[in-house]
C-alpha cells in the first residue's frame, strides 16, 4: 500500500505534496506543527506554519526564515495535495496538519503535540475528522490522568502565598517555551513580583505580541534580586536549579522550589528529590484525552508516535478495534529521566 505519509530518515514525508512534516534534518520544504526545538529545526528551504510558530522560530533562530503563514483552517495547495493547519492546543501557534490528496485517497491528520484541556495562553484544540490519524502518545499510559488545571493553579498560587508570608522566595522549574507562559497566565500577580530567567523572557515577549494576556514580569537578574527576595516568584528552566544565580534570590526565610511538569505523575525520579513540591501540569493529552481524540476523529487507521506508542497502539487495536500502527521516532541519544525532566512536557 502506498501511504500518503511515510517515515523516512529525514522525518515524515508526503511525496504527493512534496514536503516533510517536522523534519529532523534540513529539507527543501517543511510543514512545522509547532516551535519546540525537536519539531522546528533551522536550515530548511521554506517553511509552512502558523503565525505563532513562525514568530517563535524567528525569535530563536538566527538568519532568514522563508515561510508561508496560512491562517488556521486556510486551505493551501502543496503539490498534488491540499494542506490546512488546525489548532493543537499545545503551545502558541501549535497546529495539527490535515492533508487531503488530489486522488481522492484517505485524508490524513498529523496531530503533532497536543492537549485538549483549556489553556488561555494558546489557541484551543479542535478535533479534525479524518481517515488516518497520526497521534502523539507522550503520556500514552492509563496512569496518566490530569487534574483540572484550575485546581493546579489554585494550589500553585496558595503555595506561593504561604511561602511569601514566611519570607521564602518561590521558584517554579518549567520548560521555557510554552509551559512557562501557560504558568504565567495562571499566576495570581497580587501575591508578589514575578521574575523570569533570560530563557523565558524571549518567548514571553512573542506571546505578548500575539495578544496573549500575561502578568507583568521582570528579568530575574542581579538588579532585581532585592525586589524578588521573599515575596517574589521566579520562573526558570530546570537547568538553573541549584545554581549560584538562583541563590541570589534567597529570601530571609530561604527558598522553596517546585517542578511544574506532566512527569510529576511519576514518583521517585532522582532529579525530583531535590525539590520541595511538584505540580502536575502537562501540555500533552493524557490517556483519556488521547482516546477521546482518536474516537472523535472518526479515523479507522491510527498511527502512534512518541512516548508509549506500543501500549496505546495495542489498546486501540484490541479494545477499540482500530487498525493501528507504531510510527518509529528518531533516537535522541539521551536516555532515562534526564530526557524527561530536561525535555519538553
Ligand atoms: Zn512540543
CSV table of C-alpha atoms and ligand atoms in Angstrom, one decimal:
chain,number,residue,atom,x,y,z
A,1,UNK,CA,0.0,0.0,0.0
A,2,UNK,CA,1.2,3.5,-0.8
A,3,UNK,CA,0.6,5.6,2.2
A,4,UNK,CA,0.2,9.4,1.8
A,5,UNK,CA,2.7,10.0,4.6
A,6,UNK,CA,5.7,7.7,5.4
A,7,UNK,CA,8.5,7.8,7.9
A,8,UNK,CA,12.0,8.4,6.3
A,9,UNK,CA,15.4,9.2,7.7
A,10,UNK,CA,14.6,12.9,7.5
A,11,UNK,CA,11.2,12.5,9.2
A,12,UNK,CA,7.6,12.3,8.0
A,13,UNK,CA,7.5,12.6,4.2
A,14,UNK,CA,4.5,13.3,2.0
A,15,UNK,CA,5.5,12.5,-1.6
A,16,UNK,CA,2.3,13.7,-3.2
A,17,UNK,CA,2.7,17.1,-1.5
A,18,UNK,CA,6.5,17.3,-1.8
A,19,UNK,CA,7.0,18.2,1.8
A,20,UNK,CA,8.1,16.9,5.2
A,21,UNK,CA,6.3,17.4,8.5
A,22,UNK,CA,8.6,18.4,11.4
A,23,UNK,CA,11.7,17.1,9.6
A,24,UNK,CA,14.7,16.5,11.8
A,25,UNK,CA,17.2,17.3,9.0
A,26,UNK,CA,17.2,20.4,6.8
A,27,UNK,CA,14.9,19.7,3.7
A,28,UNK,CA,13.7,22.0,0.9
A,29,UNK,CA,10.1,22.1,2.1
A,30,UNK,CA,8.9,21.7,5.8
A,31,UNK,CA,5.5,21.9,7.3
A,32,UNK,CA,6.0,22.6,11.0
A,33,UNK,CA,3.5,21.8,13.7
A,34,UNK,CA,5.0,23.9,16.5
A,35,UNK,CA,8.1,25.8,17.6
A,36,UNK,CA,9.6,23.3,20.1
A,37,UNK,CA,13.2,22.5,19.1
A,38,UNK,CA,12.5,18.8,18.4
A,39,UNK,CA,9.8,19.8,15.9
A,40,UNK,CA,11.1,23.0,14.3
A,41,UNK,CA,14.7,22.8,13.1
A,42,UNK,CA,16.7,25.6,11.3
A,43,UNK,CA,18.1,25.3,7.8
A,44,UNK,CA,15.1,24.2,5.7
A,45,UNK,CA,14.5,25.9,2.4
A,46,UNK,CA,10.9,27.0,3.0
A,47,UNK,CA,8.5,26.5,5.9
A,48,UNK,CA,4.8,26.4,6.2
A,49,UNK,CA,3.5,27.1,9.7
A,50,UNK,CA,1.2,29.3,11.7
A,51,UNK,CA,2.0,32.9,12.6
A,52,UNK,CA,2.7,32.0,16.2
A,53,UNK,CA,5.0,29.2,15.3
A,54,UNK,CA,7.0,31.3,12.8
A,55,UNK,CA,7.2,34.2,15.3
A,56,UNK,CA,8.6,31.9,18.0
A,57,UNK,CA,11.1,30.3,15.5
A,58,UNK,CA,12.3,33.8,14.3
A,59,UNK,CA,12.8,34.8,17.9
A,60,UNK,CA,15.1,31.8,18.5
A,61,UNK,CA,16.8,31.0,15.2
A,62,UNK,CA,19.4,33.2,13.5
A,63,UNK,CA,19.1,34.2,9.9
A,64,UNK,CA,16.3,34.4,7.4
A,65,UNK,CA,13.3,32.1,7.7
A,66,UNK,CA,11.4,31.8,4.4
A,67,UNK,CA,7.8,30.9,5.3
A,68,UNK,CA,4.2,30.6,4.1
A,69,UNK,CA,1.9,31.5,7.0
A,70,UNK,CA,-1.7,30.4,6.5
A,71,UNK,CA,-4.5,31.2,8.9
A,72,UNK,CA,-5.9,28.3,10.9
A,73,UNK,CA,-8.2,26.3,8.6
A,74,UNK,CA,-7.0,28.0,5.4
A,75,UNK,CA,-6.5,25.6,2.5
A,76,UNK,CA,-3.1,25.7,0.8
A,77,UNK,CA,-2.1,23.8,-2.3
A,78,UNK,CA,1.1,21.9,-2.0
A,79,UNK,CA,2.0,19.5,-4.9
A,80,UNK,CA,-0.9,17.2,-5.5
A,81,UNK,CA,-2.4,17.8,-2.1
A,82,UNK,CA,-4.4,20.4,-0.1
A,83,UNK,CA,-3.0,21.2,3.3
A,84,UNK,CA,-4.5,23.0,6.2
A,85,UNK,CA,-3.5,23.7,9.8
A,86,UNK,CA,-5.8,23.3,12.8
A,87,UNK,CA,-5.2,24.3,16.5
A,88,UNK,CA,-3.5,21.7,18.6
A,89,UNK,CA,-3.8,23.5,22.0
A,90,UNK,CA,-0.1,22.6,22.9
A,91,UNK,CA,1.7,26.0,22.8
A,92,UNK,CA,1.2,29.3,21.0
A,93,UNK,CA,0.6,28.6,17.3
A,94,UNK,CA,0.7,24.8,17.6
A,95,UNK,CA,-1.1,23.1,14.8
A,96,UNK,CA,-2.3,19.7,13.5
A,97,UNK,CA,-1.7,19.2,9.8
A,98,UNK,CA,-4.6,18.0,7.6
A,99,UNK,CA,-3.5,16.6,4.2
A,100,UNK,CA,-6.1,15.9,1.5
A,101,UNK,CA,-4.7,14.2,-1.6
A,102,UNK,CA,-6.0,15.1,-5.1
A,103,UNK,CA,-6.5,11.4,-6.0
A,104,UNK,CA,-9.5,11.1,-3.6
A,105,UNK,CA,-7.5,8.8,-1.2
A,106,UNK,CA,-7.7,8.9,2.6
A,107,UNK,CA,-7.4,12.2,4.4
A,108,UNK,CA,-4.6,12.2,6.9
A,109,UNK,CA,-4.2,14.3,10.1
A,110,UNK,CA,-0.9,14.6,11.9
A,111,UNK,CA,-1.5,15.9,15.4
A,112,UNK,CA,2.0,17.0,16.4
A,113,UNK,CA,2.0,17.5,20.2
A,114,UNK,CA,-1.4,18.4,21.5
A,115,UNK,CA,-3.6,18.8,24.6
A,116,UNK,CA,-7.3,19.0,24.9
A,117,UNK,CA,-7.6,21.0,28.2
A,118,UNK,CA,-8.3,24.7,28.2
A,119,UNK,CA,-5.2,26.9,28.2
A,120,UNK,CA,-5.6,30.7,28.0
A,121,UNK,CA,-2.1,31.0,26.6
A,122,UNK,CA,-2.8,29.3,23.2
A,123,UNK,CA,-5.5,28.5,20.7
A,124,UNK,CA,-7.9,25.8,21.8
A,125,UNK,CA,-7.6,22.3,20.4
A,126,UNK,CA,-10.0,21.2,17.7
A,127,UNK,CA,-10.9,17.7,16.6
A,128,UNK,CA,-10.3,17.3,12.9
A,129,UNK,CA,-12.2,14.5,11.2
A,130,UNK,CA,-10.0,12.2,9.1
A,131,UNK,CA,-9.5,8.7,7.7
A,132,UNK,CA,-6.0,8.2,9.1
A,133,UNK,CA,-4.9,9.9,12.3
A,134,UNK,CA,-1.2,10.1,13.3
A,135,UNK,CA,-1.3,10.9,17.0
A,136,UNK,CA,1.4,11.6,19.5
A,137,UNK,CA,1.4,9.5,22.7
A,138,UNK,CA,3.9,11.1,25.1
A,139,UNK,CA,1.7,10.2,28.0
A,140,UNK,CA,0.0,7.2,26.4
A,141,UNK,CA,-0.4,5.1,29.5
A,142,UNK,CA,-3.6,4.7,31.7
A,143,UNK,CA,-1.7,6.0,34.7
A,144,UNK,CA,-1.6,9.5,33.2
A,145,UNK,CA,-4.8,11.4,34.0
A,146,UNK,CA,-4.5,15.1,34.6
A,147,UNK,CA,-6.2,17.1,37.3
A,148,UNK,CA,-8.3,20.1,36.5
A,149,UNK,CA,-5.7,22.8,35.6
A,150,UNK,CA,-7.8,25.4,37.6
A,151,UNK,CA,-7.2,23.3,40.7
A,152,UNK,CA,-3.5,23.0,39.9
A,153,UNK,CA,-3.2,26.8,39.6
A,154,UNK,CA,-5.1,27.3,42.9
A,155,UNK,CA,-2.5,25.0,44.6
A,156,UNK,CA,0.4,26.9,43.0
A,157,UNK,CA,-0.9,30.3,44.0
A,158,UNK,CA,-1.7,29.1,47.5
A,159,UNK,CA,1.8,27.7,47.9
A,160,UNK,CA,3.3,30.9,46.7
A,161,UNK,CA,1.2,33.0,49.1
A,162,UNK,CA,2.2,30.9,52.1
A,163,UNK,CA,5.9,31.0,51.0
A,164,UNK,CA,5.7,34.8,50.7
A,165,UNK,CA,4.2,35.1,54.1
A,166,UNK,CA,7.2,33.4,55.6
A,167,UNK,CA,9.8,35.3,53.6
A,168,UNK,CA,10.6,32.4,51.3
A,169,UNK,CA,11.3,33.0,47.6
A,170,UNK,CA,9.2,30.8,45.4
A,171,UNK,CA,10.9,29.1,42.4
A,172,UNK,CA,9.0,27.2,39.7
A,173,UNK,CA,11.0,25.0,37.4
A,174,UNK,CA,9.3,24.8,34.0
A,175,UNK,CA,10.1,24.3,30.3
A,176,UNK,CA,10.9,27.8,29.0
A,177,UNK,CA,8.7,27.8,25.8
A,178,UNK,CA,5.0,27.1,26.3
A,179,UNK,CA,4.8,25.8,29.8
A,180,UNK,CA,6.3,28.9,31.4
A,181,UNK,CA,3.9,31.2,29.6
A,182,UNK,CA,0.9,28.9,30.5
A,183,UNK,CA,2.0,29.1,34.1
A,184,UNK,CA,2.4,32.9,33.9
A,185,UNK,CA,-1.1,33.2,32.6
A,186,UNK,CA,-2.4,31.3,35.6
A,187,UNK,CA,-0.4,33.1,38.3
A,188,UNK,CA,-2.1,35.5,40.8
A,189,UNK,CA,0.1,38.5,40.4
A,190,UNK,CA,-1.3,40.1,43.6
A,191,UNK,CA,0.9,37.7,45.6
A,192,UNK,CA,4.1,39.5,44.7
A,193,UNK,CA,6.5,40.3,41.9
A,194,UNK,CA,7.3,37.8,39.2
A,195,UNK,CA,10.8,37.3,37.9
A,196,UNK,CA,11.8,35.2,34.9
A,197,UNK,CA,15.0,33.6,33.7
A,198,UNK,CA,16.5,35.0,30.4
A,199,UNK,CA,15.4,31.9,28.5
A,200,UNK,CA,11.8,32.5,29.5
A,201,UNK,CA,11.9,36.3,28.5
A,202,UNK,CA,12.2,35.9,24.7
A,203,UNK,CA,9.2,33.5,24.2
A,204,UNK,CA,7.1,35.5,26.7
A,205,UNK,CA,7.6,38.6,24.6
A,206,UNK,CA,6.4,36.7,21.5
A,207,UNK,CA,3.3,35.6,23.4
A,208,UNK,CA,2.5,39.2,24.4
A,209,UNK,CA,3.0,40.4,20.8
A,210,UNK,CA,0.5,37.7,19.8
A,211,UNK,CA,-2.1,39.3,22.1
A,212,UNK,CA,-1.9,36.7,24.9
A,213,UNK,CA,-2.7,38.3,28.3
A,214,UNK,CA,0.1,37.7,30.8
A,215,UNK,CA,1.0,39.5,34.0
A,216,UNK,CA,4.0,41.9,34.2
A,217,UNK,CA,7.3,40.2,34.7
A,218,UNK,CA,10.9,41.4,35.5
A,219,UNK,CA,14.1,39.8,34.3
A,220,UNK,CA,15.4,37.8,37.2
A,221,UNK,CA,18.9,39.4,37.3
A,222,UNK,CA,21.2,40.9,39.9
A,223,UNK,CA,19.5,44.3,39.6
A,224,UNK,CA,16.0,42.9,40.5
A,225,UNK,CA,17.2,40.4,43.2
A,226,UNK,CA,16.2,42.6,46.1
A,227,UNK,CA,12.6,43.0,44.8
A,228,UNK,CA,12.2,39.3,44.3
A,229,UNK,CA,13.8,38.0,47.6
A,230,UNK,CA,11.0,36.8,49.8
A,231,UNK,CA,7.6,37.6,48.2
A,232,UNK,CA,8.8,37.1,44.7
A,233,UNK,CA,8.2,34.1,42.4
A,234,UNK,CA,10.8,33.0,39.8
A,235,UNK,CA,10.2,31.0,36.7
A,236,UNK,CA,13.2,29.2,35.3
A,237,UNK,CA,14.2,26.2,33.3
A,238,UNK,CA,15.1,23.2,35.5
A,239,UNK,CA,18.8,23.5,34.4
A,240,UNK,CA,19.1,26.6,36.7
A,241,UNK,CA,18.1,24.6,39.7
A,242,UNK,CA,20.9,24.7,42.4
A,243,UNK,CA,23.0,27.3,40.7
A,244,UNK,CA,24.7,30.4,42.2
A,245,UNK,CA,22.4,32.5,40.0
A,246,UNK,CA,19.3,31.1,41.8
A,247,UNK,CA,20.8,31.5,45.2
A,248,UNK,CA,21.0,35.3,44.6
A,249,UNK,CA,17.2,35.4,45.2
A,250,UNK,CA,17.1,33.6,48.5
A,251,UNK,CA,14.7,35.4,50.9
A,252,UNK,CA,15.1,35.9,54.7
A,253,UNK,CA,13.1,32.6,55.1
A,254,UNK,CA,15.1,30.8,52.4
A,255,UNK,CA,13.9,29.5,49.0
A,256,UNK,CA,11.3,26.9,48.0
A,257,UNK,CA,11.4,25.1,44.7
A,258,UNK,CA,8.8,23.2,42.7
A,259,UNK,CA,8.7,21.4,39.4
A,260,UNK,CA,5.7,22.0,37.1
A,261,UNK,CA,5.6,19.1,34.7
A,262,UNK,CA,3.4,16.2,33.5
A,263,UNK,CA,6.2,13.9,34.6
A,264,UNK,CA,5.4,14.8,38.3
A,265,UNK,CA,2.8,12.0,38.0
A,266,UNK,CA,5.7,9.6,38.2
A,267,UNK,CA,7.2,9.4,41.7
A,268,UNK,CA,10.6,8.6,42.8
A,269,UNK,CA,12.6,10.1,40.0
A,270,UNK,CA,16.1,11.1,41.1
A,271,UNK,CA,16.0,14.7,39.9
A,272,UNK,CA,12.8,15.5,41.9
A,273,UNK,CA,14.2,14.5,45.2
A,274,UNK,CA,15.9,17.9,45.5
A,275,UNK,CA,12.6,19.9,45.1
A,276,UNK,CA,10.1,20.8,47.8
A,277,UNK,CA,6.9,20.4,45.7
A,278,UNK,CA,5.7,19.1,42.4
A,279,UNK,CA,2.7,20.4,40.4
A,280,UNK,CA,1.3,18.2,37.6
A,281,UNK,CA,0.6,20.3,34.6
A,282,UNK,CA,1.2,19.0,31.1
A,283,UNK,CA,0.9,20.4,27.6
A,284,UNK,CA,0.2,16.9,26.2
A,285,UNK,CA,-3.0,14.9,26.2
A,286,UNK,CA,-3.5,12.4,29.0
A,287,UNK,CA,-4.7,8.8,28.4
A,288,UNK,CA,-8.4,9.8,28.2
A,289,UNK,CA,-7.6,12.8,26.1
A,290,UNK,CA,-5.8,10.6,23.6
A,291,UNK,CA,-8.5,8.0,23.4
A,292,UNK,CA,-11.2,10.7,23.1
A,293,UNK,CA,-9.4,12.4,20.3
A,294,UNK,CA,-9.0,9.1,18.4
A,295,UNK,CA,-12.7,8.3,18.8
A,296,UNK,CA,-13.9,11.8,17.8
A,297,UNK,CA,-11.7,12.0,14.7
A,298,UNK,CA,-13.6,9.1,13.2
A,299,UNK,CA,-10.3,7.6,11.9
A,300,UNK,CA,-10.2,3.9,11.1
A,301,UNK,CA,-6.5,3.8,10.9
A,302,UNK,CA,-4.3,5.3,13.7
A,303,UNK,CA,-0.6,5.7,13.7
A,304,UNK,CA,1.0,6.3,17.1
A,305,UNK,CA,4.3,8.1,17.7
A,306,UNK,CA,6.4,9.4,20.6
A,307,UNK,CA,6.4,8.0,24.1
A,308,UNK,CA,4.3,5.0,25.0
A,309,UNK,CA,3.4,4.3,21.4
A,310,UNK,CA,3.3,0.4,21.6
A,311,UNK,CA,0.9,0.4,24.6
A,312,UNK,CA,-1.5,2.9,23.0
A,313,UNK,CA,-1.4,1.2,19.6
A,314,UNK,CA,-2.2,-2.2,21.2
A,315,UNK,CA,-5.1,-0.7,23.2
A,316,UNK,CA,-6.5,0.9,20.0
A,317,UNK,CA,-6.3,-2.4,18.2
A,318,UNK,CA,-7.5,-4.7,21.0
A,319,UNK,CA,-10.1,-2.6,22.8
A,320,UNK,CA,-11.3,-0.2,20.1
A,321,UNK,CA,-11.0,-2.5,17.0
A,322,UNK,CA,-8.9,0.0,15.1
A,323,UNK,CA,-6.2,-0.6,12.6
A,324,UNK,CA,-3.3,0.9,14.5
A,325,UNK,CA,0.4,1.0,13.9
A,326,UNK,CA,3.5,2.5,15.5
A,327,UNK,CA,5.5,5.2,13.8
A,328,UNK,CA,9.1,5.0,15.0
A,329,UNK,CA,10.6,8.2,16.2
A,330,UNK,CA,14.2,9.4,15.9
A,331,UNK,CA,16.6,8.0,18.5
A,332,UNK,CA,17.5,11.0,20.7
A,333,UNK,CA,20.7,9.6,22.1
A,334,UNK,CA,19.8,10.6,25.6
A,335,UNK,CA,18.2,8.2,28.0
A,336,UNK,CA,16.0,7.8,31.0
A,337,UNK,CA,14.8,10.5,33.3
A,338,UNK,CA,17.3,13.1,32.1
A,339,UNK,CA,15.4,13.3,28.8
A,340,UNK,CA,12.1,13.5,30.6
A,341,UNK,CA,12.9,16.2,33.1
A,342,UNK,CA,15.1,18.2,30.8
A,343,UNK,CA,12.8,17.9,27.8
A,344,UNK,CA,9.5,19.5,26.9
A,345,UNK,CA,6.5,18.2,28.8
B,1,LIG,ZN1,6.0,20.2,21.9
